[in-house]
Tab-separated table of C-alpha atoms in Angstrom:
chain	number	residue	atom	x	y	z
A	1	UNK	CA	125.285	72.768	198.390
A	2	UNK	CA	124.015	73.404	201.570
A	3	UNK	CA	121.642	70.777	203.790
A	4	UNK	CA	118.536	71.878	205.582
A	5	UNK	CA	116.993	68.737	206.922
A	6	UNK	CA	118.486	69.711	210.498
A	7	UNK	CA	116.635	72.996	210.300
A	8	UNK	CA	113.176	70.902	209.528
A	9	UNK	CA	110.311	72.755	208.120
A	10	UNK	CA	108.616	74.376	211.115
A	11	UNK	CA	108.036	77.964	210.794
A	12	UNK	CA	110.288	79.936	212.825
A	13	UNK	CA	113.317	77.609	213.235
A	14	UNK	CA	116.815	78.768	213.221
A	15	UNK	CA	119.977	78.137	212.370
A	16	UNK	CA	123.235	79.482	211.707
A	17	UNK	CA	126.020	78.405	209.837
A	18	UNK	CA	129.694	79.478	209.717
A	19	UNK	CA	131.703	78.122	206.260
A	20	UNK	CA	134.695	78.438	204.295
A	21	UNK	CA	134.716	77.312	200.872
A	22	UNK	CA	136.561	78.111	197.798
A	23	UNK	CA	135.703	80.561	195.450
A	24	UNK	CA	134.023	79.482	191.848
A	25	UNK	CA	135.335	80.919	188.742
A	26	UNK	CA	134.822	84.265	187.154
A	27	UNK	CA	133.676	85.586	190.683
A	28	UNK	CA	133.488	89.664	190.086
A	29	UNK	CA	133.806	91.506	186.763
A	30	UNK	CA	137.185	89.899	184.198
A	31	UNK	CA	139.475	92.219	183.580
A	32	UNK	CA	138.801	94.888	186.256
A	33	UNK	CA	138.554	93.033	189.660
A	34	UNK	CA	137.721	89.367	190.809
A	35	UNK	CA	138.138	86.867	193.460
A	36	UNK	CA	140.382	84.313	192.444
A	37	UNK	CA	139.294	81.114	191.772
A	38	UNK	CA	139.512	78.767	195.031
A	39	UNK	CA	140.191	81.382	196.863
A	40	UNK	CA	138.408	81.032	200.663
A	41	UNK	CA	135.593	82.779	201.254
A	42	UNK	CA	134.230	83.297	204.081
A	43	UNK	CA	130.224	82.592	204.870
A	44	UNK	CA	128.358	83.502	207.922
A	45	UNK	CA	124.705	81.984	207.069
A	46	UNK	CA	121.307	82.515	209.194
A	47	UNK	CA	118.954	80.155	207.956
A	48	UNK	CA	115.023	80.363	208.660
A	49	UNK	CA	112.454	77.818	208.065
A	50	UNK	CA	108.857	80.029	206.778
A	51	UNK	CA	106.065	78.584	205.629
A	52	UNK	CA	106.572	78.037	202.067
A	53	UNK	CA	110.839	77.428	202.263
A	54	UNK	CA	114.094	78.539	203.824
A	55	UNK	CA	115.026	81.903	204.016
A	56	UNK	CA	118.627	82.548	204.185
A	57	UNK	CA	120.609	85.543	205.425
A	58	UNK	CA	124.258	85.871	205.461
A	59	UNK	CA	127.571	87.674	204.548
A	60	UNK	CA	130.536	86.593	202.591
A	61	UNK	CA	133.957	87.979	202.648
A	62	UNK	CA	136.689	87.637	200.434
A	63	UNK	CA	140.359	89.047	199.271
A	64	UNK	CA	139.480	90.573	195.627
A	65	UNK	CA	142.710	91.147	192.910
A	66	UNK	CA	142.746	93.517	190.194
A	67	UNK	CA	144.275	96.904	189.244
A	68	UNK	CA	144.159	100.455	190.027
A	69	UNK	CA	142.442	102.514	187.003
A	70	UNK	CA	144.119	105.296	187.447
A	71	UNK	CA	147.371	104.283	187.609
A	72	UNK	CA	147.238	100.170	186.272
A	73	UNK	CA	149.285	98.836	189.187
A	74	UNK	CA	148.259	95.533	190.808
A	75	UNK	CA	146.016	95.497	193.666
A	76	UNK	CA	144.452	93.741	196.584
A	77	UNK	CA	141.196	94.538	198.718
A	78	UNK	CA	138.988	92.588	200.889
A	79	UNK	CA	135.389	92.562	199.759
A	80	UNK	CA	132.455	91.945	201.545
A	81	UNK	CA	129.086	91.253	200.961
A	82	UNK	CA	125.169	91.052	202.399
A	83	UNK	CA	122.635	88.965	201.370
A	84	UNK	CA	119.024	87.814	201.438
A	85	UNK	CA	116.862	84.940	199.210
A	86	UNK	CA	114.361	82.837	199.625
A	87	UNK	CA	114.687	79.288	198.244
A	88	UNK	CA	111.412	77.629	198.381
A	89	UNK	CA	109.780	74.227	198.721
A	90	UNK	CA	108.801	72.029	195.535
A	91	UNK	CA	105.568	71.706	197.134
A	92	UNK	CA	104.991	75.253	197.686
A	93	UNK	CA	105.936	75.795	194.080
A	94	UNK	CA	103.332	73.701	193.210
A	95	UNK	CA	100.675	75.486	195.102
A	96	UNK	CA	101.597	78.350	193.698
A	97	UNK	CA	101.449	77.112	190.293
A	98	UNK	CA	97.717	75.793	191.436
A	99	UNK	CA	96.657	79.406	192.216
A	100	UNK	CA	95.218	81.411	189.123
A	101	UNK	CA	97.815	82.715	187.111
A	102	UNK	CA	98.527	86.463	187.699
A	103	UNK	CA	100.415	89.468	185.407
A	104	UNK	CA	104.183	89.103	185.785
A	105	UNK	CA	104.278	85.232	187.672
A	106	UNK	CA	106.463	83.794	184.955
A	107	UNK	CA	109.108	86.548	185.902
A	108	UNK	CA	109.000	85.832	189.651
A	109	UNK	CA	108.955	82.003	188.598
A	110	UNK	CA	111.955	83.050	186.527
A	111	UNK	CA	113.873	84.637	189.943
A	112	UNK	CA	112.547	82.171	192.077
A	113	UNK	CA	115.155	79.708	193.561
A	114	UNK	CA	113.940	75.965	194.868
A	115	UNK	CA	115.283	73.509	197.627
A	116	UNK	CA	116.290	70.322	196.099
A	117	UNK	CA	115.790	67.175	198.098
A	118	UNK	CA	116.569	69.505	201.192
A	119	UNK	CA	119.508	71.010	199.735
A	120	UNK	CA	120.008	74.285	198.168
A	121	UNK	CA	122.803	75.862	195.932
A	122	UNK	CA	124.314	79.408	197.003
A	123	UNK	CA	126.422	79.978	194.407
A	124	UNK	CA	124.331	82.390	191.972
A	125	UNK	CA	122.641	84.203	195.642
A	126	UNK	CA	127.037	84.626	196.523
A	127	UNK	CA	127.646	85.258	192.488
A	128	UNK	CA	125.217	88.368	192.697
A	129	UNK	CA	126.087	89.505	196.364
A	130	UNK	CA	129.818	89.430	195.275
A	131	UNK	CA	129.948	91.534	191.677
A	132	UNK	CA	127.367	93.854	193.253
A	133	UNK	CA	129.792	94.720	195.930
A	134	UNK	CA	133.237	94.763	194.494
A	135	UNK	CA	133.686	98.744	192.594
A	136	UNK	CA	133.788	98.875	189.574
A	137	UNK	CA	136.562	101.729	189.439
A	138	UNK	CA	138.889	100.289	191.777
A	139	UNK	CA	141.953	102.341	193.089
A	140	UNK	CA	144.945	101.631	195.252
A	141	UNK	CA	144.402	104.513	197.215
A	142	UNK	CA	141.819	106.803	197.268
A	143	UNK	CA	143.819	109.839	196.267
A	144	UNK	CA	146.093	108.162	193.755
A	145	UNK	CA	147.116	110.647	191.260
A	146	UNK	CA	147.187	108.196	188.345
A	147	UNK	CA	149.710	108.230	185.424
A	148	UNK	CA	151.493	111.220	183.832
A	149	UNK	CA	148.835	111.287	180.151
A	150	UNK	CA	151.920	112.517	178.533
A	151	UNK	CA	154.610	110.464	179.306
A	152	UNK	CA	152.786	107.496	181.466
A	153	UNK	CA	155.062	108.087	184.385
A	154	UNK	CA	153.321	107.547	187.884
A	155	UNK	CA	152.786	110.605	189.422
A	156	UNK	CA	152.722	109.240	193.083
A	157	UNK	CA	156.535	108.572	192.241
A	158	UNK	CA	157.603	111.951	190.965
A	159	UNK	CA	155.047	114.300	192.496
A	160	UNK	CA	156.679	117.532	191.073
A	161	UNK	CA	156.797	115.776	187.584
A	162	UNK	CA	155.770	117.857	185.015
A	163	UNK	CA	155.669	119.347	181.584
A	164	UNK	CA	155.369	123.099	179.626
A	165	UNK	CA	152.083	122.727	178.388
A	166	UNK	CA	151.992	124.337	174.998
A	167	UNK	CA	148.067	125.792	174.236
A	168	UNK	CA	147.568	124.328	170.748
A	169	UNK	CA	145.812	126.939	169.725
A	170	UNK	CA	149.352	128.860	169.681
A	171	UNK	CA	150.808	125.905	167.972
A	172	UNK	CA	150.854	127.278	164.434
A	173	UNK	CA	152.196	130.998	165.542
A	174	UNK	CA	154.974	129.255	167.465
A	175	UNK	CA	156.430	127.595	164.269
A	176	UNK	CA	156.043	130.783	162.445
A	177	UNK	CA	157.981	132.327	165.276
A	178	UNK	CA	160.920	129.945	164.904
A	179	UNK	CA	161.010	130.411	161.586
A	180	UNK	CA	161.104	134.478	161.403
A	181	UNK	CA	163.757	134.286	164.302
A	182	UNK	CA	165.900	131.728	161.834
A	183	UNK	CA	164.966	134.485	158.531
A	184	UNK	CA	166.266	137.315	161.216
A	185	UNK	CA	169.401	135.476	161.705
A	186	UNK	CA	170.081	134.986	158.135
A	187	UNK	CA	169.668	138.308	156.990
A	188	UNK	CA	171.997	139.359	160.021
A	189	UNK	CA	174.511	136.923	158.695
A	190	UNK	CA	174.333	138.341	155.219
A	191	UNK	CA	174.407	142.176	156.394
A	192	UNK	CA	177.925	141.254	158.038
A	193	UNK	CA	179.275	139.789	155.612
A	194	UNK	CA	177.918	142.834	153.305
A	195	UNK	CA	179.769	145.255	155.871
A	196	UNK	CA	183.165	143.040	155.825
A	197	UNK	CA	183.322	143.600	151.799
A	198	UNK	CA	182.979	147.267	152.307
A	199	UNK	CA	185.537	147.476	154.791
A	200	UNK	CA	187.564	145.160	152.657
A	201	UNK	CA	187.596	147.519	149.996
């Protein structure tokens, strides 16, 4: 939670804020890439007083885990991200509520995020901010080559790895190729043999 009452509530006051605190859980996307839990990240906050609440500004950065899709080995990458929201006043939200009710307010009521007591919680503004910015694909290094889809080998450790692709279209003439060269060699055995009786003789 962060305080406001040093800000105050006249339009057009400022103030900025440098923080560090630890990650929450399940910040980024399970399974393909998150920020560890309690892990520092790092907050650089503007804060704005406006007429109906505090608008806040800032960045956060971070050191993201996950793996490499292409080739599943474990990786590291600092993430960071912008971001902008309003939280309002619970007066102002009452005003609002006062005015006649338009198409589409209960939505926007829905998004809308409210100062508590002078206080306001950043955690579902960083939550967004965060899984928005981390990729969804991510990679090692951008020219990875990935795994071998054969064999699973990784290709960035045996570049010239490779194997004699066989068209499977073909697949069914090559057996039928094996086996005539096997018949040829039979009948080849069985004509010597034929030939060593005669001479035998």
């Amino acid at each position: 939670m962060f305080d406001t009452h040093e800000l105050g509530r006249r339009p057009g006051a400022l103030q900025r804020l440098s923080r560090s605190v630890p990650a929450p859980k399940y910040l980024g996307v399970e399974g393909v890439i998150v920020v560890p839990e309690g892990t520092p990240v790092e907050l650089n906050l503007r804060l704005e007083s406006v007429m109906d609440g505090v608008l806040v500004t800032g960045t956060a950065r971070a050191s993201a885990e996950g793996e490499c899709v292409r080739c599943l080995e474990p990786l590291r990458l600092a993430a960071a991200a912008d971001f902008q929201e309003m939280f309002t006043y619970p007066d102002a939200d009452a005003r609002g509520r006062g005015r006649a009710a338009e198409p589409g307010d209960d939505a926007e009521d829905e998004d809308s995020l409210s100062l508590e007591d002078g206080l306001f919680d950043l955690e579902p503004v960083l939550r967004d901010a965060v899984v928005l910015a981390l990729p969804m694909q991510p990679v090692c290094r951008e020219n990875c080559a990935g795994l071998c889809a054969q064999c699973g080998i990784r290709l960035d450790d045996d570049p010239d790895h490779h194997h004699d692709a066989v068209d499977i279209r073909w697949a069914a003439l090559q057996g039928l190729a094996e086996t005539t060269q096997d018949g040829e060699k039979d009948n080849m055995g069985g004509a010597e043999a034929g030939v060593d009786e005669k001479q035998e003789k």
